[in-house]
Each structure stands twice: as structure tokens, then as C-alpha cells.
PDB file of C-alpha atoms in Angstrom:
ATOM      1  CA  UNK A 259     134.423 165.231  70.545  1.00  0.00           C
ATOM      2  CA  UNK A 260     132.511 168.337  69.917  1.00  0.00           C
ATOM      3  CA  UNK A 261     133.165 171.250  67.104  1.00  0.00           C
ATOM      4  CA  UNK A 262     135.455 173.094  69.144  1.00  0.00           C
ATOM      5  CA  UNK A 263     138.021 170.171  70.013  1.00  0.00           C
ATOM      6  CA  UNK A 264     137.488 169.037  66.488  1.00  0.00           C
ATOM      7  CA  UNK A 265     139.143 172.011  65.107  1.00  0.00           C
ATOM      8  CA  UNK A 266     141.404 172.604  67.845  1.00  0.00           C
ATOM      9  CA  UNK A 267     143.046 169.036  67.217  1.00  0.00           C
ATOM     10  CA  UNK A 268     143.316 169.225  63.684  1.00  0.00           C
ATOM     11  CA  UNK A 269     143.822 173.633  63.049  1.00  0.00           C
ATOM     12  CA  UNK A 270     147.430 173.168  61.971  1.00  0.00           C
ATOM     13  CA  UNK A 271     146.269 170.765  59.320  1.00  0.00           C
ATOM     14  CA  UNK A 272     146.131 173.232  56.029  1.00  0.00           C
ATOM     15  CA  UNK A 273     144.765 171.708  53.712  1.00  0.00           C
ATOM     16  CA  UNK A 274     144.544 172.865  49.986  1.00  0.00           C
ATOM     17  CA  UNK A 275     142.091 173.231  47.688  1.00  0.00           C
ATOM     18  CA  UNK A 276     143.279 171.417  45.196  1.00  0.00           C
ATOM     19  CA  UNK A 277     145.857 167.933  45.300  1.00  0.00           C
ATOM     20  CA  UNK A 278     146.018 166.425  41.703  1.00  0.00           C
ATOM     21  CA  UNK A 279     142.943 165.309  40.043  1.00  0.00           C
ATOM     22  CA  UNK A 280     141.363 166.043  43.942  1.00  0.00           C
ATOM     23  CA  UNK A 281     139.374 168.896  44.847  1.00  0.00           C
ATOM     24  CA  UNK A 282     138.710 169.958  48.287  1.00  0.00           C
ATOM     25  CA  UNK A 283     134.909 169.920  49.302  1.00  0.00           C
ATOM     26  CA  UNK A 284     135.130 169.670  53.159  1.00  0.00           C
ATOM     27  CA  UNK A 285     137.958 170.653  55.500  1.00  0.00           C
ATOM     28  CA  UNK A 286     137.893 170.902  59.356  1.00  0.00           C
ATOM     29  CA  UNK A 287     136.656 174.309  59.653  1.00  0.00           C
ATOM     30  CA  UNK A 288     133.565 173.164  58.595  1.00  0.00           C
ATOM     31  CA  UNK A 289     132.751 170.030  59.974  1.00  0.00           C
ATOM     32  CA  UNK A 290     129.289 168.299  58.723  1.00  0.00           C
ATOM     33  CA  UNK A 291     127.597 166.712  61.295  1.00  0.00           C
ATOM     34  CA  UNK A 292     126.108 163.614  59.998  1.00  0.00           C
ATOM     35  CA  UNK A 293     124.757 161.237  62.875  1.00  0.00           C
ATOM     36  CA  UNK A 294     124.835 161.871  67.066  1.00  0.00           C
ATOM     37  CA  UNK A 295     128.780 162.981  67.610  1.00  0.00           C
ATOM     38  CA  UNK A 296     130.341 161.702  64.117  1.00  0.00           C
ATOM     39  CA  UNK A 297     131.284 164.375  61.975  1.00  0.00           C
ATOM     40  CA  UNK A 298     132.847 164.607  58.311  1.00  0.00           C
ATOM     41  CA  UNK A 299     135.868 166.814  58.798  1.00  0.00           C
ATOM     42  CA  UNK A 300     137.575 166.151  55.432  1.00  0.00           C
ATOM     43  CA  UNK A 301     136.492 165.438  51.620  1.00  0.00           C
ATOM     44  CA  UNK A 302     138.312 165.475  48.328  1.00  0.00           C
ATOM     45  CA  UNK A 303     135.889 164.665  45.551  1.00  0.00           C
ATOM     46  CA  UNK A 304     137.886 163.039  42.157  1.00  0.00           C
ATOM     47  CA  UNK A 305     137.481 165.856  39.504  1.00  0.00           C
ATOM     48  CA  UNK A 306     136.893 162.941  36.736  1.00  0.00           C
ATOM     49  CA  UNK A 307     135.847 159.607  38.151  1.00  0.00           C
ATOM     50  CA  UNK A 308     133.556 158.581  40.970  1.00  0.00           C
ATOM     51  CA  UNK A 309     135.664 158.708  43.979  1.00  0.00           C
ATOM     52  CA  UNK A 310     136.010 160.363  47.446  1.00  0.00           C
ATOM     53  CA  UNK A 311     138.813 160.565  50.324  1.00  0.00           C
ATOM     54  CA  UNK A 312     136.439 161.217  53.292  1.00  0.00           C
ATOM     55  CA  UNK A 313     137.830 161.562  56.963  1.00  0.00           C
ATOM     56  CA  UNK A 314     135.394 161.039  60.084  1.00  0.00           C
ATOM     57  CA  UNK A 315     135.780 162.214  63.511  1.00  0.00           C
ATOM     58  CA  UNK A 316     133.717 160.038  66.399  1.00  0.00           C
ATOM     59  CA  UNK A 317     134.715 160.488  69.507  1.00  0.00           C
ATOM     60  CA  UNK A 318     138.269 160.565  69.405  1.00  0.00           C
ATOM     61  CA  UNK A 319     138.787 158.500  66.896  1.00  0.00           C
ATOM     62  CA  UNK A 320     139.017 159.174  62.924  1.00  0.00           C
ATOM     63  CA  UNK A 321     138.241 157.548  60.102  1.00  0.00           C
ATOM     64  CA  UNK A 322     139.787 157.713  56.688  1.00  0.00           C
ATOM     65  CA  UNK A 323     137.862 156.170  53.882  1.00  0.00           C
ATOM     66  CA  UNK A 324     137.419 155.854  49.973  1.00  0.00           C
ATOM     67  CA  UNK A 325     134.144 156.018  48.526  1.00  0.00           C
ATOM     68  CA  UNK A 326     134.898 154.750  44.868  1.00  0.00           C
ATOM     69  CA  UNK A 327     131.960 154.150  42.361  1.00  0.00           C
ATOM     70  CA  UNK A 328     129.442 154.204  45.841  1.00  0.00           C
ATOM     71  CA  UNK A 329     131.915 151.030  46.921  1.00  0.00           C
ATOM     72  CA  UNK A 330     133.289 152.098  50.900  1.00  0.00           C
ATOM     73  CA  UNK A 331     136.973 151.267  51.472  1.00  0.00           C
ATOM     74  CA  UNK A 332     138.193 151.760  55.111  1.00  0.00           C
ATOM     75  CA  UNK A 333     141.692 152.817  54.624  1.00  0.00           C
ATOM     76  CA  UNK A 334     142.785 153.148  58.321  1.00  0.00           C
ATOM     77  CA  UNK A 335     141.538 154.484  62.101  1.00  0.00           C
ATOM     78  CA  UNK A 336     143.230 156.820  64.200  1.00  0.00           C
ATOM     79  CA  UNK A 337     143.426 159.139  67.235  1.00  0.00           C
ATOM     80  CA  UNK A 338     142.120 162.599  65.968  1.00  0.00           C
ATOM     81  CA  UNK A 339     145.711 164.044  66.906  1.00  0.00           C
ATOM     82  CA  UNK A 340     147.398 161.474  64.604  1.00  0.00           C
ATOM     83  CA  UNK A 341     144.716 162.018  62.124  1.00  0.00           C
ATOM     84  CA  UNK A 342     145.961 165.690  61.372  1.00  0.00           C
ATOM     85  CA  UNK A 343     149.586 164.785  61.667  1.00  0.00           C
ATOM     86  CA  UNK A 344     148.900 162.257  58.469  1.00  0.00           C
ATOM     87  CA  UNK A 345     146.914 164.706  56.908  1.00  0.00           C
ATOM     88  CA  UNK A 346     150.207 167.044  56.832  1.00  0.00           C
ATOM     89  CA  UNK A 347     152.670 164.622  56.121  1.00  0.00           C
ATOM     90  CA  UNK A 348     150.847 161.891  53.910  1.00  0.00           C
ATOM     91  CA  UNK A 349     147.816 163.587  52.413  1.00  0.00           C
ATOM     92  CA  UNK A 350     149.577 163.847  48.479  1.00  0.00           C
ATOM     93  CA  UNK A 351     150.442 160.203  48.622  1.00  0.00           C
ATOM     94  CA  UNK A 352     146.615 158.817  50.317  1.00  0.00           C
ATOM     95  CA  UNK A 353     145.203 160.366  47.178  1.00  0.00           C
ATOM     96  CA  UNK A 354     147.998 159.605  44.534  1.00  0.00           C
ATOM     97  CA  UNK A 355     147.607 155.852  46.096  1.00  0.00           C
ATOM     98  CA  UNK A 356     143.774 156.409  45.551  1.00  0.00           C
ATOM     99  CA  UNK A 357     143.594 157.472  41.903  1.00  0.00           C
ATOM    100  CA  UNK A 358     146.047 154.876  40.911  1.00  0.00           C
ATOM    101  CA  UNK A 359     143.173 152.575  42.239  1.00  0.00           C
ATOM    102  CA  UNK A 360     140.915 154.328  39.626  1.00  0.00           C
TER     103      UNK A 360
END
């Protein structure tokens, strides 16, 4: 999956600057390519502890992950399409789940 299908599958997927104790530092309008056809689509970065929600587009698959005190935790895989659907609908609670982890 390039750029273009990227942000075509997940461009109804606002997502806010600022969730909590979780600031935004990467959404899908600005994917970051980081190895041949992955991409990091989403980040919230912990304002106070060591801790990031990451999503990760390959192909057509994404990945959500923590990143807590350099520790990865794969939280769960999906289609790209469902990947902006639970971005909508259960973005507040993946990072209310994550902090009570912290």
C-alpha cells in the first residue's frame, strides 16, 4: 500500500491532537516511511512517562503497538480499513487502557 491508498483508507479517521495525558506526533497525513512499504501512520507520545501508541501500515495490514519504557507490546493486527474504523470508535479507550498500564 502506497501513500495515496494509505490516506485514502484511513482520511475519515480525525484524529486530535491531544487524548489525555497523549499527544499526537504522527497522523495519516503524514505517513513516515520507515523500511521498503511499512509506514508509521499514527503516534501518540505519553506527555509524562515513556510510552508510545504507534500504528503501522504494511501492505494492507496494520499494526497497533505500545512502545513503553523501549519494551514493544503488539496490541492487535488489522486490515487498514478496520484500522481507521478503531481509530474512530476506540482510540480514547486504546490509550486510557495504555496509561493505566503505566
Amino acid at each position: 500500500m502506497d501513500y495515496q491508498q494509505i490516506l485514502a483508507a484511513l482520511q475519515h479517521s480525525p484524529l486530535p491532537e491531544r487524548m489525555g495525558n497523549f499527544e499526537r506526533t504522527r497522523s495519516p497525513q503524514e505517513p513516515l516511511p520507515v523500511d521498503e512499504g511499512e509506514y508509521l501512520v499514527v503516534e501518540y507520545r505519553h506527555l509524562h512517562q515513556d510510552a508510545l501508541f504507534q500504528v503501522f501500515v504494511r501492505g494492507e495490514e496494520a499494526q497497533f503497538i505500545a512502545l513503553i519504557d523501549g519494551e514493544v507490546r503488539p496490541l492487535t493486527t488489522v486490515s487498514v480499513e478496520e484500522a481507521g474504523h478503531l481509530l474512530r470508535r476506540d482510540l480514547l479507550m486504546t490509550l486510557e487502557d495504555l496509561e493505566d498500564e503505566l
